[in-house]
Coordinates of C-alpha atoms in Angstrom, one line a residue:
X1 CA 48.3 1.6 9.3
X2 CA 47.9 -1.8 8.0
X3 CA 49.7 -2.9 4.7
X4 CA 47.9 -4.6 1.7
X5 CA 49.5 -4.2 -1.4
X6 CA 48.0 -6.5 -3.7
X7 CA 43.9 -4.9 -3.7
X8 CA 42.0 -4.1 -6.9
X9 CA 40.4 -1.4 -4.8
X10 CA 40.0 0.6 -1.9
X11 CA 36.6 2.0 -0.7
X12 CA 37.7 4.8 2.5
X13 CA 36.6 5.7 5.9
X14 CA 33.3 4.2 5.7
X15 CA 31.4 3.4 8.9
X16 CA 31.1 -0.2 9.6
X17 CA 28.6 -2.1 12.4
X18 CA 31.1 -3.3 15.1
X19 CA 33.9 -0.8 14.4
X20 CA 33.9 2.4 16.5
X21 CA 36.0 4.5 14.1
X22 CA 35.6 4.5 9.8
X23 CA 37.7 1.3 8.1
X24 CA 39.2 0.9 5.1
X25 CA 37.9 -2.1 2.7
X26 CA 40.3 -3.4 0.2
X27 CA 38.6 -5.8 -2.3
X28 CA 40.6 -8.3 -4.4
X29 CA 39.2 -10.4 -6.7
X30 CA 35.6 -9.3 -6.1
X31 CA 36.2 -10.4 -2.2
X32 CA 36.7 -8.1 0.9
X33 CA 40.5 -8.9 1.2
X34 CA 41.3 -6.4 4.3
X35 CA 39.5 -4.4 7.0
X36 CA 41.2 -1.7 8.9
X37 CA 41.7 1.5 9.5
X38 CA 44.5 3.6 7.0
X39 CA 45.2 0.7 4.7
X40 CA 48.2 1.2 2.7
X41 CA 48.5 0.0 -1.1
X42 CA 48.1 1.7 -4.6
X43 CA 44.9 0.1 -5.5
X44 CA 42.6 3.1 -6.7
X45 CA 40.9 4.5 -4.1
X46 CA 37.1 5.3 -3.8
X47 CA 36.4 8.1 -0.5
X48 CA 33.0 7.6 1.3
X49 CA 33.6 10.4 3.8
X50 CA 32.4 8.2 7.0
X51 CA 29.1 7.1 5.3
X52 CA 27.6 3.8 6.3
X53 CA 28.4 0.7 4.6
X54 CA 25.7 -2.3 5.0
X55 CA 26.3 -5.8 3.2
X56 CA 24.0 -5.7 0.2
X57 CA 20.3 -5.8 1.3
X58 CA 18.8 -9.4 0.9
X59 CA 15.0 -9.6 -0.8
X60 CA 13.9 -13.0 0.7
X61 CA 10.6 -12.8 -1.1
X62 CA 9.5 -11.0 -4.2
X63 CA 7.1 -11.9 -7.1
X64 CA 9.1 -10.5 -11.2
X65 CA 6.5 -12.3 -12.8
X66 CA 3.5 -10.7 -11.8
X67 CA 5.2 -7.1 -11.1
X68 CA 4.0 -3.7 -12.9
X69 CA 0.6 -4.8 -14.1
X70 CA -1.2 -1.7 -12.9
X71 CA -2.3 0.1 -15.9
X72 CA -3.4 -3.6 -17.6
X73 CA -5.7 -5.0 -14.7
X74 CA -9.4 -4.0 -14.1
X75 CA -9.0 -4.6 -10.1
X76 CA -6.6 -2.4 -7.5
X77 CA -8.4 -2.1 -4.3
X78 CA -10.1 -5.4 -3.3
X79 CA -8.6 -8.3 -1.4
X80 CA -6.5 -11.1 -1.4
X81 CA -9.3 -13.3 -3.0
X82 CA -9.6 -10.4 -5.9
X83 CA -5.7 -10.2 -6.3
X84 CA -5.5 -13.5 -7.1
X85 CA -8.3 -14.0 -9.9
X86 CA -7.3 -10.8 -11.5
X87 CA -3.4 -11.8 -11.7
X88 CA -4.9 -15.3 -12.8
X89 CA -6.9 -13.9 -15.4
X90 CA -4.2 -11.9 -16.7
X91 CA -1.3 -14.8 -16.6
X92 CA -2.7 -16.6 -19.8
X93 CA -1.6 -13.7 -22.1
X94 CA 2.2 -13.8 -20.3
X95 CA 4.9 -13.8 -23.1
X96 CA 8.6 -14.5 -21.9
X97 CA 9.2 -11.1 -23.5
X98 CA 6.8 -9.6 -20.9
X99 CA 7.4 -11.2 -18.0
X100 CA 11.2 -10.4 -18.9
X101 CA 10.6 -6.8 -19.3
X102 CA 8.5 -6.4 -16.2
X103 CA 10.9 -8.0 -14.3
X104 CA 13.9 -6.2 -15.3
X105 CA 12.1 -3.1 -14.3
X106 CA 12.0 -3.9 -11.0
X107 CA 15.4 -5.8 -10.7
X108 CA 17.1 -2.2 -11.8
X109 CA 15.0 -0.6 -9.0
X110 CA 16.1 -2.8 -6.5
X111 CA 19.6 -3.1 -7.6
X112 CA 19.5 1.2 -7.3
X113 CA 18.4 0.7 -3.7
X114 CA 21.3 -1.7 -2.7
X115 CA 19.8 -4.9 -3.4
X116 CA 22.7 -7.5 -3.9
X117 CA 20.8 -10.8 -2.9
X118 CA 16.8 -12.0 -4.2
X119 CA 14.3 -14.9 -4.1
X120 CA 11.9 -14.6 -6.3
X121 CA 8.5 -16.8 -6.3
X122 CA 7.4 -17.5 -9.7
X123 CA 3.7 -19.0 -10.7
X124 CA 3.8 -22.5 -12.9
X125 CA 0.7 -24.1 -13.7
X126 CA -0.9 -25.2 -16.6
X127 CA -2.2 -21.4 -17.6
X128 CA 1.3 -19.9 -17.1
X129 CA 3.1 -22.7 -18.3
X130 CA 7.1 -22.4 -18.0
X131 CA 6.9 -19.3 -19.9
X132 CA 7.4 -16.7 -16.7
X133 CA 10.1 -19.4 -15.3
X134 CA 12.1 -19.3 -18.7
X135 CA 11.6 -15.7 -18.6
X136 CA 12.8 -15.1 -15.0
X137 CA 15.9 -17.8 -16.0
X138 CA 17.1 -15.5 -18.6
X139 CA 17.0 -12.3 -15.8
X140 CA 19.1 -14.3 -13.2
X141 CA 22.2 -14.5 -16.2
X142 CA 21.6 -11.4 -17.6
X143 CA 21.4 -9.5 -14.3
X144 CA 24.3 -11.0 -12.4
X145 CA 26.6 -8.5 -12.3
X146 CA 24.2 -6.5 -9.9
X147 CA 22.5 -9.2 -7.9
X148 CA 22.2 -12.8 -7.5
X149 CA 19.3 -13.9 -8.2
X150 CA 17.4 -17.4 -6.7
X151 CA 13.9 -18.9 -8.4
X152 CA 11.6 -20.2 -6.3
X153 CA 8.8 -22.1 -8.5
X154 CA 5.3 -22.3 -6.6
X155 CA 1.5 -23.1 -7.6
X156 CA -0.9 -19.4 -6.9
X157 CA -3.7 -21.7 -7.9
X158 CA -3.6 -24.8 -5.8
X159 CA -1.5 -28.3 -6.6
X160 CA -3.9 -31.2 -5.7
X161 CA -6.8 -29.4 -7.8
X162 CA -5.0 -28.3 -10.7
X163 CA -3.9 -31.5 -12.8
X164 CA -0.9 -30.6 -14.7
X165 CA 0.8 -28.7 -11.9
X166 CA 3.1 -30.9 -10.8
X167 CA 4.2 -32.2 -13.7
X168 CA 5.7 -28.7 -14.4
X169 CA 7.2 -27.9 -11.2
X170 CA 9.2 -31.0 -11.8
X171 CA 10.4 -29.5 -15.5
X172 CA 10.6 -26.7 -13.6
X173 CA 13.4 -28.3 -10.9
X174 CA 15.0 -30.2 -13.3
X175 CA 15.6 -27.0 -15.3
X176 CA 17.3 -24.5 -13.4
X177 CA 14.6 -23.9 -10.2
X178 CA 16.3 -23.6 -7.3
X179 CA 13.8 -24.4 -4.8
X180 CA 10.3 -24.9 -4.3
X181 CA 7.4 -22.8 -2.8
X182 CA 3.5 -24.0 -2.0
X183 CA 0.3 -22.0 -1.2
X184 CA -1.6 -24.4 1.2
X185 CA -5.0 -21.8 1.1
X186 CA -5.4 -21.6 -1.9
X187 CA -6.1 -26.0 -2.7
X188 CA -8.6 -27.6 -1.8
X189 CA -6.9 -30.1 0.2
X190 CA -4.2 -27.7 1.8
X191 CA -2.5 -30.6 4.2
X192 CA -1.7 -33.1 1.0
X193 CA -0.4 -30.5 -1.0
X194 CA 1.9 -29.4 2.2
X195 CA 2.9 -33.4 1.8
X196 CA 3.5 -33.8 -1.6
X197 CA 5.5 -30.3 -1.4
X198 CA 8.0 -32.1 0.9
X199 CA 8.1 -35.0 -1.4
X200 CA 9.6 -33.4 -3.8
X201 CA 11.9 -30.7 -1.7
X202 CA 13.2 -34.2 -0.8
X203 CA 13.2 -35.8 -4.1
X204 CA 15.3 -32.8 -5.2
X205 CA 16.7 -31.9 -2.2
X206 CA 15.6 -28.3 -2.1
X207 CA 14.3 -26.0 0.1
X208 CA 10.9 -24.6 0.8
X209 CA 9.1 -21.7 1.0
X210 CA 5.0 -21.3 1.8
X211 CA 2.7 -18.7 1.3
X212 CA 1.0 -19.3 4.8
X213 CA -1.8 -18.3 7.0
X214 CA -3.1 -15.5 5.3
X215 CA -6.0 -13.8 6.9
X216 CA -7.0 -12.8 10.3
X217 CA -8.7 -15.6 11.5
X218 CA -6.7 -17.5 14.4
X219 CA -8.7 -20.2 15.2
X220 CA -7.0 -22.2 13.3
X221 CA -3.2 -22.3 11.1
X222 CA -2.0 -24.4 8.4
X223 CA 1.3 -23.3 10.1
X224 CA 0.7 -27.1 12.0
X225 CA 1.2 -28.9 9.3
X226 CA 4.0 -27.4 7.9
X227 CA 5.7 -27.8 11.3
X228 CA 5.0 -31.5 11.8
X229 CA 6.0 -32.4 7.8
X230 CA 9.7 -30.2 8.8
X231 CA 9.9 -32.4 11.6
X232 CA 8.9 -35.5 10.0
X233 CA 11.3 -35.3 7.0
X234 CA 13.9 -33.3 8.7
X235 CA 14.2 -30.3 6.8
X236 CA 14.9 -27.6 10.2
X237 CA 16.8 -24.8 8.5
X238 CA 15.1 -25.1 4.7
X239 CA 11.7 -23.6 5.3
X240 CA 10.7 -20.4 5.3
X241 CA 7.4 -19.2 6.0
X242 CA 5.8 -15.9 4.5
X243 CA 2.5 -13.6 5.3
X244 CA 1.2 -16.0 7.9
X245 CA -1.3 -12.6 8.7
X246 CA -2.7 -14.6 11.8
X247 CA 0.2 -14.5 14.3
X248 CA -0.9 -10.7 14.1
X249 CA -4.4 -11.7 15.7
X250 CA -2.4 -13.7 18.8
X251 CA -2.1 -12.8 22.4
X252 CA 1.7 -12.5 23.4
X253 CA 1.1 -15.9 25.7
X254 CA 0.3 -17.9 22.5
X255 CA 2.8 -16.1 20.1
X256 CA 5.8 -17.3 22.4
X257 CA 4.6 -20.5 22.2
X258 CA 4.5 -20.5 18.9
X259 CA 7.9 -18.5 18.4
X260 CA 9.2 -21.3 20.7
X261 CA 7.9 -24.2 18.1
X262 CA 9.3 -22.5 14.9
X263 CA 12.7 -22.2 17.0
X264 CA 12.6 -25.8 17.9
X265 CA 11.7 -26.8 13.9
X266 CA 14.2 -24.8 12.1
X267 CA 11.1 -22.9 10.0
X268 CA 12.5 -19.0 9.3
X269 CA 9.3 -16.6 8.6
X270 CA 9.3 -13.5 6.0
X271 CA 7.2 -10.4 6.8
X272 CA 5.8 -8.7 3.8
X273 CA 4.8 -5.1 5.1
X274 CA 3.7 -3.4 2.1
X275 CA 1.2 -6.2 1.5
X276 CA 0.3 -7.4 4.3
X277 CA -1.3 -4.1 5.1
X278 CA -2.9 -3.2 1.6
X279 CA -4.9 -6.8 2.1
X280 CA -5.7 -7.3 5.5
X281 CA -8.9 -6.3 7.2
X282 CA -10.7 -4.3 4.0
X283 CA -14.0 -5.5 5.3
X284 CA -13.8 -3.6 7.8
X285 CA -15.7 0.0 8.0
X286 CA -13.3 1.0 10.6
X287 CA -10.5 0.1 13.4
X288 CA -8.9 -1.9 10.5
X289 CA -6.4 -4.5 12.0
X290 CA -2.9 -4.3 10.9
X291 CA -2.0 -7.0 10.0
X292 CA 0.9 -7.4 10.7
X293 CA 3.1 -10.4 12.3
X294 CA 5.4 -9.0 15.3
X295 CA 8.6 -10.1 13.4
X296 CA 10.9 -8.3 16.3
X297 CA 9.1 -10.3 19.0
X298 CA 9.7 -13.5 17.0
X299 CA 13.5 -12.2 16.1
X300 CA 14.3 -11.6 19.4
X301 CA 12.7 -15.3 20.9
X302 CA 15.5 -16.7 18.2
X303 CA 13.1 -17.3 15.2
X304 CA 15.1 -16.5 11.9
X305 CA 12.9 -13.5 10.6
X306 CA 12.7 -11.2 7.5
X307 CA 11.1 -8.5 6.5
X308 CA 11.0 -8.3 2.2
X309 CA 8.7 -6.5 -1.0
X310 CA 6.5 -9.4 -2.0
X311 CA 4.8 -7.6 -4.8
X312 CA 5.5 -3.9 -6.5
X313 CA 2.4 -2.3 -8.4
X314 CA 0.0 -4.6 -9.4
X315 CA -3.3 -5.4 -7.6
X316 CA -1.6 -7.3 -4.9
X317 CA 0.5 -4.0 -4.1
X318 CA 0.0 -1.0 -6.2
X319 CA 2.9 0.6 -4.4
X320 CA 6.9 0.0 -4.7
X321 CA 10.1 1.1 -5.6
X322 CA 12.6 -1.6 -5.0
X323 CA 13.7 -0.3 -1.2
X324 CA 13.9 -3.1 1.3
X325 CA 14.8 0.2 3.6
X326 CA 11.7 2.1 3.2
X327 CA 10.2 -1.3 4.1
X328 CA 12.0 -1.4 6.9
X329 CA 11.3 1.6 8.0
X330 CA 7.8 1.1 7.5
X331 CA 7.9 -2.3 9.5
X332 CA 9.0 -0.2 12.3
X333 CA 6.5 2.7 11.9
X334 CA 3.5 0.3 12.1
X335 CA 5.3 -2.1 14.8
X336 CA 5.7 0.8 17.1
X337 CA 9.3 0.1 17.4
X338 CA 11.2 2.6 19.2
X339 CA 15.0 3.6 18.5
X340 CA 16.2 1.1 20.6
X341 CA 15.0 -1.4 17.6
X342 CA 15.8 0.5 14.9
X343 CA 19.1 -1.6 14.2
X344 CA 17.3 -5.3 14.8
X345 CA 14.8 -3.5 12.2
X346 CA 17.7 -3.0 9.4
X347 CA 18.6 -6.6 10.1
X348 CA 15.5 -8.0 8.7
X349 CA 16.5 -6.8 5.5
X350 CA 20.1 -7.5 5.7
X351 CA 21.8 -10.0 8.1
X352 CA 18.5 -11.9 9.1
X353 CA 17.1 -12.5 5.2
X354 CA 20.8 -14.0 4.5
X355 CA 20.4 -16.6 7.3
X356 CA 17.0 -17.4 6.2
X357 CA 18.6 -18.1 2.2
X358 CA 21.3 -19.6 3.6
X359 CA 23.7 -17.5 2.2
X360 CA 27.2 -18.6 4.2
X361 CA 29.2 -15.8 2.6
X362 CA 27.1 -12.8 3.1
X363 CA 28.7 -10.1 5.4
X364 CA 31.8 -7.6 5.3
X365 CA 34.0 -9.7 6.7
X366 CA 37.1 -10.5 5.0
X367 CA 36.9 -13.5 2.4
X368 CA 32.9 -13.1 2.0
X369 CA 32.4 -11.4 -1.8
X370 CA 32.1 -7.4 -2.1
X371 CA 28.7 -6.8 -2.0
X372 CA 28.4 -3.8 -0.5
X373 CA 25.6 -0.1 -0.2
X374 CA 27.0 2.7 0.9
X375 CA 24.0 4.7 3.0
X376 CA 24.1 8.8 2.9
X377 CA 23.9 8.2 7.1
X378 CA 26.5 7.7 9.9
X379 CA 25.1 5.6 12.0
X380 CA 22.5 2.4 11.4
X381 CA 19.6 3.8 13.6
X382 CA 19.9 6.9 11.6
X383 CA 19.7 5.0 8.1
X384 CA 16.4 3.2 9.2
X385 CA 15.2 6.4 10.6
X386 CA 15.5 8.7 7.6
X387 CA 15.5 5.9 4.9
X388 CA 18.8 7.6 3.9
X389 CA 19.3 7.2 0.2
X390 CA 21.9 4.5 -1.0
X391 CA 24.8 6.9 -2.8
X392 CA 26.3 3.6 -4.4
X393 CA 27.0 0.1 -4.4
X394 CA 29.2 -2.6 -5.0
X395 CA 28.5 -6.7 -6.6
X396 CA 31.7 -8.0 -6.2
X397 CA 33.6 -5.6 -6.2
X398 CA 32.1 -3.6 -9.2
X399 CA 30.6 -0.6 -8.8
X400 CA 27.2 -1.5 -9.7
X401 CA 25.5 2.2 -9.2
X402 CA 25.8 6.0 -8.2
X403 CA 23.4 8.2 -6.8
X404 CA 25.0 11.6 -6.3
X405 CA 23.4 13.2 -2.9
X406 CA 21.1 15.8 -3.1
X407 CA 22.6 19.6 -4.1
X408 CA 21.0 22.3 -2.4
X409 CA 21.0 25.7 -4.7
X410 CA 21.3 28.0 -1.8
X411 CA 20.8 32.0 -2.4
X412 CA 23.2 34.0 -3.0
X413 CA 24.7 35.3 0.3
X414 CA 23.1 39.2 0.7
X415 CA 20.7 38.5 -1.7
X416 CA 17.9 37.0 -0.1
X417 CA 15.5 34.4 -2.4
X418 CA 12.5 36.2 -3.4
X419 CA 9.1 34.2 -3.0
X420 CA 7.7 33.1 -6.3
X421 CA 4.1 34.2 -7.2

């Protein structure tokens, strides 16, 4: 029995990663102030019954602006190239109001899934103007009692070919943006805007975050580039990578290699499942590839690696309801990952995302904040395995949702149910 006296509150026998028997967590102040097992105090109390409790899950890479167009958009099943021109067609009519709504939507589902952490890449250009950023702004206030939220501002459209661009991803920056994202394959001069990108991460001293490599062709990678500018201006650690579809098309010789040069340059890379799979290889009549990067194989060589929603229903990915565990899961389903993984799976939505945001006070560990989801499962393989429903969760301390398990209505003992029809 360990004494704390001073908590705001005490969350019971709930199964922690490291601990072989259920601990105590006594929060005070919206921090974990005490782990252990019996902890005495009068805080109220709040029983968990030996359920698992994971640090909030971490979305390194999701899109509020363009969410929840489906129902608006006259293209749903094309490809990447389609995606884009139909989002871009659609952008002009944006109003703060909408993009606000949208986005809300989504932020509720994620926060109901145990969400506590999110990046979220938002178009500026000259046909969106500021008018999704302001929008997205006013989310990250009004939603921080459930999530912190970062704003990552990047051009869909191209920097170098689009005059206007940069002018207002410098507003942008100077107003609120906390870091900076590109899309090299979509410009028509991909390696300056990679340059100019890094000017102003420097300039600003913010970090970076490409849309990369997306398609199946690897013959040749913009993922170069990118590694020679971190080099070059030093910035190991602050870039992150996302998509880059082409790693999926490498033989295991030349992905170490290249796990072993994003190692050596500090560049973390997100995996975008739900996507990545919808897009990739719909020319094809039949033995689709996946599409998907090996993000286990790279996690396990020491890359930083994540797996994360990138869009929810819209032509990019009519699918989504705010579960980074469902992702998970399906990561692991179409990587052929056996039991064995299933824990390195859950940590590329938890543990693995925080490194890549740099987020130095993510974890339960005593002095980080409360940010906690409580998983109807007992174990972590299990949670990944059954995508076990999040029963509640905790920002800071605060119980930020419920979710009351399923209740089976069980017949009557004697009286067996009748079937119906």
């Amino acid at each position: 029995m360990l004494a704390a006296p001073s908590l705001d509150l005490v969350i019971r026998r709930a199964t922690v990663r490291g601990h072989d028997q259920p601990q105590d967590i006594g929060v005070r102040a919206g921090r974990i102030a005490a782990i252990g097992a019996g902890l005495r105090c009068d805080a109220p109390e709040i029983e968990v019954g030996g359920r698992l409790a994971l640090p909030g899950f971490v979305d390194s890479h999701i899109h509020l602006d363009k969410a929840c167009l489906l129902g608006r958009c006259g293209h749903c099943d094309g490809g990447l190239a389609g995606a884009i021109a139909s989002v871009a067609a659609m952008k002009r009519d944006f109003t703060a109001a909408d993009v606000y709504e949208r986005g809300a939507r989504v932020i509720e589902m994620a926060i109901g899934k145990g969400t506590t952490r999110m990046r979220t890449h938002v178009e500026v250009d000259p046909r969106a103007g500021l008018r999704s950023f302001a929008a997205i702004k006013a989310l990250k206030a009004d939603y921080a009692w459930g999530l912190d939220l970062s704003i990552c501002v990047f051009p869909q459209e191209g920097l170098t070919n689009d005059p206007g661009t940069e002018e207002l991803l410098v507003s942008a920056l100077e107003n609120g943006a906390d870091l900076l994202g590109g899309c090299p394959y979509t410009d028509t001069d991909p390696a300056a805007q990679i340059e100019r990108l890094f000017a102003l991460a420097r300039r600003f001293d913010v970090d970076l975050d490409f849309h990369l490599d997306f398609d199946l062709d690897p013959s040749w990678m913009h993922l170069d580039e990118v590694c020679r500018q971190t080099q070059l201006h030093g910035w190991g650690g602050r870039v992150a990578i996302g998509h880059v579809t082409k790693l999926s098309m490498v033989p295991p010789d030349a992905l170490a290699i290249i796990g072993r040069k994003l190692v050596d340059t500090g560049i973390a890379l997100t995996v975008l499942p739900a996507t990545d799979l919808y897009l990739m290889g719909r020319q094809e009549t039949h033995a689709r590839p996946r599409g998907l990067t090996p993000a286990h194989l790279l996690a396990a060589q020491g890359v930083t690696c994540s797996v994360a929603t990138n869009n929810v229903l819209n032509p990019f990915t009519p699918f989504g309801d705010g579960s980074l565990l469902r992702l998970a899961n399906l990561y692991a389903n179409v990587a052929q990952c056996g039991p064995h993984e299933f824990e390195q799976c859950l940590d590329l939505v938890t543990l693995s995302p925080a490194r890549l945001m740099r987020l130095d006070d993510y974890g339960i560990a005593v002095g980080n904040p409360a940010d906690l989801a409580i998983l109807d499962a007992g174990t972590p393989g299990a949670a990944l395995a059954e995508i076990s429903e999040p029963v509640m969760g905790f920002k800071r301390g605060r119980l930020s949702f419920e979710r009351p398990p399923a209740k089976l209505n069980m017949p009557v003992a004697g009286k067996p149910a009748r079937p119906m029809g």
